[in-house]
XYZ file of C-alpha atoms in Angstrom:
335
model
C 119.143 70.367 61.102
C 116.121 68.718 59.572
C 113.871 70.324 62.330
C 115.272 73.848 61.627
C 114.603 73.519 57.934
C 111.106 72.250 58.590
C 110.590 75.203 61.070
C 111.688 77.829 58.669
C 109.541 76.138 55.961
C 106.508 76.413 58.207
C 107.299 80.140 59.039
C 107.695 80.900 55.404
C 104.287 79.168 54.458
C 102.693 80.826 57.494
C 103.654 84.212 56.298
C 101.940 83.480 52.887
C 98.925 82.290 54.501
C 98.854 85.245 56.902
C 99.033 87.474 53.895
C 96.086 85.702 52.296
C 94.117 86.295 55.534
C 94.573 89.973 55.429
C 91.950 90.338 52.664
C 88.554 91.861 54.125
C 86.723 88.635 53.708
C 89.057 86.637 55.990
C 90.549 89.274 58.552
C 87.647 88.919 61.018
C 87.834 85.264 60.837
C 91.575 85.267 61.658
C 90.783 87.247 64.882
C 88.195 84.651 65.878
C 90.496 81.718 65.130
C 93.224 83.256 67.197
C 90.979 83.763 70.160
C 89.518 80.162 70.001
C 93.025 78.668 69.733
C 94.286 80.538 72.782
C 91.252 79.447 74.651
C 91.060 75.736 73.831
C 94.876 75.228 73.415
C 94.611 73.169 70.425
C 93.026 72.929 66.831
C 89.666 72.092 67.851
C 86.222 73.498 68.331
C 84.494 76.175 66.175
C 84.031 79.812 65.902
C 80.956 81.728 65.073
C 81.020 84.865 62.774
C 77.780 87.028 63.128
C 76.444 89.312 60.550
C 78.857 88.020 57.842
C 79.193 90.288 54.895
C 78.876 88.918 51.351
C 82.663 89.155 50.991
C 83.200 87.089 54.111
C 80.537 84.426 53.072
C 82.257 84.135 49.751
C 85.855 84.123 50.741
C 85.313 81.756 53.645
C 83.382 79.276 51.535
C 85.846 79.532 48.597
C 88.908 78.907 51.023
C 87.273 75.866 52.683
C 85.971 74.515 49.449
C 82.370 74.874 50.386
C 79.171 76.156 48.732
C 78.516 79.807 49.402
C 76.906 80.453 52.633
C 73.300 81.491 52.509
C 73.110 82.542 56.276
C 74.945 85.517 57.722
C 75.760 83.400 60.836
C 78.706 81.293 60.000
C 80.114 78.404 61.845
C 83.577 77.504 61.027
C 85.518 74.472 62.463
C 89.207 75.046 63.372
C 90.058 71.698 61.886
C 88.442 72.549 58.595
C 90.691 75.646 58.384
C 93.837 73.788 59.199
C 92.937 71.209 56.545
C 92.482 74.044 54.043
C 95.827 75.672 55.121
C 97.673 72.461 54.682
C 96.156 72.047 51.222
C 96.819 75.515 49.979
C 99.879 76.642 51.734
C 101.384 73.642 53.464
C 101.212 75.151 56.906
C 99.221 74.545 60.071
C 96.830 76.920 61.868
C 99.437 77.886 64.461
C 101.916 78.664 61.781
C 99.270 81.197 60.079
C 98.342 82.675 63.521
C 101.944 83.285 64.553
C 102.603 85.086 61.106
C 99.344 86.938 61.338
C 99.808 88.288 64.851
C 103.483 88.775 65.067
C 102.968 91.161 68.132
C 101.069 88.563 70.122
C 102.379 85.448 71.781
C 100.611 82.294 70.775
C 100.397 80.923 74.188
C 97.309 79.205 75.193
C 95.360 79.762 78.250
C 96.356 76.469 79.827
C 100.048 77.274 79.197
C 99.531 80.843 80.534
C 98.254 79.234 83.728
C 101.044 76.801 83.868
C 103.612 79.482 83.273
C 102.050 81.736 85.806
C 102.118 78.888 88.377
C 105.875 78.341 87.646
C 106.386 82.104 88.051
C 104.717 82.148 91.430
C 106.623 79.088 92.610
C 109.963 80.701 91.787
C 108.970 83.644 94.045
C 108.054 81.319 96.805
C 111.220 79.333 96.456
C 113.285 82.782 96.613
C 111.359 83.697 99.828
C 112.114 80.239 101.316
C 115.720 80.593 100.441
C 115.982 83.909 102.394
C 114.305 81.971 105.379
C 116.715 79.209 105.081
C 119.667 81.548 105.322
C 118.704 82.699 108.812
C 119.811 81.010 112.095
C 117.084 78.790 113.614
C 116.552 80.611 116.836
C 116.925 84.082 115.281
C 114.354 86.906 115.253
C 114.576 87.119 111.488
C 113.738 83.433 110.999
C 110.895 83.628 113.495
C 109.399 86.519 111.655
C 109.687 84.881 108.219
C 108.128 81.609 109.487
C 105.587 82.876 112.100
C 104.991 86.631 111.620
C 101.788 87.969 110.403
C 103.662 89.860 107.693
C 106.264 87.154 107.126
C 106.868 84.749 104.302
C 103.169 83.826 103.593
C 102.007 87.384 103.629
C 104.795 88.510 101.421
C 104.117 85.699 98.983
C 100.285 86.485 98.899
C 101.020 90.121 98.322
C 103.697 90.072 95.737
C 103.213 86.619 93.931
C 101.574 88.418 90.858
C 103.854 91.377 90.865
C 106.217 92.072 87.910
C 109.614 90.486 88.079
C 111.339 93.701 88.730
C 109.041 94.374 91.679
C 109.378 90.777 92.947
C 113.247 91.289 92.907
C 112.931 94.571 94.752
C 110.829 93.088 97.412
C 113.216 90.083 97.778
C 116.201 92.436 98.334
C 114.084 94.361 100.922
C 112.949 91.290 102.681
C 116.510 89.861 102.910
C 117.820 93.220 104.331
C 115.039 93.413 107.038
C 115.187 89.595 107.981
C 118.928 89.839 108.525
C 118.637 93.307 110.308
C 116.385 91.861 112.830
C 119.175 89.720 114.064
C 121.516 92.818 114.461
C 119.232 94.964 116.509
C 121.022 96.736 119.422
C 120.777 95.518 123.122
C 118.254 97.308 125.188
C 121.079 98.727 127.402
C 122.893 100.001 124.474
C 120.344 101.607 122.139
C 121.229 103.152 118.802
C 119.798 105.918 116.942
C 117.749 104.705 113.974
C 119.503 106.843 111.490
C 122.966 105.527 112.627
C 121.655 102.007 112.473
C 120.336 102.401 109.031
C 123.712 103.950 107.937
C 125.576 100.955 109.389
C 123.479 98.352 107.876
C 122.606 99.850 104.515
C 124.931 102.720 103.833
C 121.891 105.175 103.874
C 120.803 106.846 107.138
C 117.372 107.354 105.609
C 116.710 103.724 104.583
C 114.684 102.893 107.730
C 112.675 106.106 107.808
C 109.016 105.140 108.439
C 107.984 106.617 104.972
C 110.460 104.422 103.114
C 109.563 100.947 101.961
C 112.159 99.393 104.273
C 111.094 101.507 107.183
C 107.449 100.412 106.654
C 108.525 96.761 106.546
C 110.521 97.078 109.570
C 107.727 98.407 111.533
C 105.577 95.533 110.419
C 108.252 93.134 111.452
C 108.886 94.652 114.859
C 105.083 94.561 115.379
C 104.999 90.856 114.472
C 107.747 90.250 117.040
C 105.803 91.545 119.840
C 103.958 88.901 121.687
C 100.190 89.108 121.027
C 100.728 91.737 118.325
C 97.657 92.364 116.181
C 97.517 92.482 112.359
C 98.030 96.147 112.035
C 98.734 97.738 108.737
C 101.734 100.104 108.869
C 99.507 103.150 107.749
C 97.643 102.716 111.186
C 100.738 102.987 113.257
C 100.547 106.259 115.119
C 103.712 107.947 116.371
C 103.309 106.616 119.834
C 102.922 103.001 118.611
C 106.042 103.423 116.359
C 108.067 104.892 119.181
C 107.209 101.971 121.350
C 108.189 99.488 118.665
C 111.346 101.232 118.084
C 112.109 101.428 121.802
C 111.463 97.782 122.426
C 114.110 97.140 119.603
C 116.683 99.391 121.045
C 116.205 101.908 118.475
C 116.083 105.818 119.192
C 114.157 108.137 116.929
C 113.969 111.657 118.367
C 115.580 112.221 121.758
C 115.057 115.947 121.889
C 111.276 116.686 121.545
C 110.176 114.023 123.929
C 110.832 115.229 127.577
C 109.841 114.765 131.198
C 109.481 117.340 134.045
C 111.096 116.604 137.216
C 110.979 118.299 140.592
C 113.294 117.873 143.518
C 115.748 115.279 142.383
C 118.649 114.833 144.806
C 121.047 113.962 142.244
C 122.146 112.060 138.959
C 125.080 110.018 137.869
C 126.540 109.579 134.553
C 127.193 106.096 133.226
C 130.966 106.326 134.000
C 130.131 107.150 137.619
C 130.543 111.048 137.533
C 127.818 113.003 139.312
C 125.856 115.553 137.335
C 125.364 118.678 139.446
C 122.284 119.820 137.395
C 119.662 118.458 139.772
C 121.591 119.838 142.863
C 121.788 123.342 141.305
C 118.038 123.194 140.251
C 116.916 122.486 143.855
C 113.219 122.862 143.890
C 112.927 124.216 140.589
C 111.221 122.276 137.773
C 113.596 120.748 135.313
C 112.507 119.906 131.782
C 114.789 117.014 130.714
C 114.835 115.740 127.200
C 115.066 112.044 126.528
C 118.672 112.517 125.450
C 119.663 113.886 128.823
C 118.063 110.964 130.648
C 119.775 108.464 128.352
C 123.219 109.972 129.436
C 122.493 109.275 133.091
C 123.058 105.790 134.492
C 121.179 106.459 137.660
C 119.163 109.170 139.451
C 118.847 109.864 143.210
C 115.601 110.632 144.574
C 115.057 113.084 147.462
C 113.024 110.172 149.330
C 112.509 106.559 148.789
C 109.206 107.105 146.853
C 109.059 108.917 143.568
C 105.604 110.355 142.601
C 104.874 110.043 138.851
C 102.190 112.238 137.159
C 100.637 111.986 133.618
C 98.592 115.317 133.818
C 100.749 118.368 133.960
C 98.226 120.345 135.694
C 97.922 118.031 138.471
C 101.773 118.011 138.674
C 101.890 121.794 138.954
C 99.180 121.849 141.696
C 101.119 119.297 143.770
C 104.353 121.095 143.370
C 102.787 124.382 144.301
C 101.479 122.605 147.487
C 104.745 121.059 148.386
C 106.967 124.097 147.619
C 107.188 125.483 151.145
C 107.324 122.093 152.909
C 110.414 120.217 154.178
C 111.341 116.669 153.190
C 109.261 116.645 150.031
C 109.546 113.730 147.592
C 110.780 113.771 143.997
C 108.050 114.166 141.409
C 108.116 113.352 137.707
C 105.581 114.448 135.051
C 105.659 112.287 131.782
C 103.275 114.402 129.863
C 105.996 115.642 127.382
């Protein structure tokens, strides 16, 4: 109770002193005093007022109980100001400054640095807590601890961000770290949109242009052995598809296709034969990735299968083989 009364008394006295310092001869000095107190963190040191006006020299000298300044360059010690404040208003220099600058926090540089260090430490602790939630041998744990874009990179990137942004990033990191432990098995891939729907409730959450999608690509790249420090903006479509494919995630199974020639047959995963290759015979089939994924096995016409990357070479070879017997199966991957 005694402290509260004293605090209110100091605030009241500080307001009176602040009103006194609004006069033209003292207002510029008040700004200098505020800046110096923030810099040194205590009532110490001095401020220098250049090109002091007649009013400033008169009012400052009168307030401090000193003779009129003859020079326009005034040196004013903070301790002298506080002594005069205590004598005239029964308040301290910080009391006056708080009242004079109500819209500014009277936080010294040293305290600002200390507060900022605590702020950063809280963010690092939150990242560490996410890592600790993950199983020791999990992909998410490995990414957070060892990944190029894991915990240390995330801390460095967002340690100075606003609290709201840090919270958004923490939610995002937690989602991706746990998601890495839920990736589908390579023999049972899932479409990216369906995987996103199942894990977040939104089929577009993991789109490459979304924050979660960008972070997922960085994480998948980190999990690839020998992966380089590649920014997500530099991932071309081929790189992204390879990362998704290695993770058991399907993006577009229609536009990507292969051309096949002379397949003897194909079998669905349940063992039923597909008559499409048989009916096609020696005609070229353009098969989208979705069709290939439906098959569990394909049967070549001969033991060897010839694979071509150049479609022109593929066409030339087929034209040459067209009239011959016992020709091999050929595949062109250019699509």
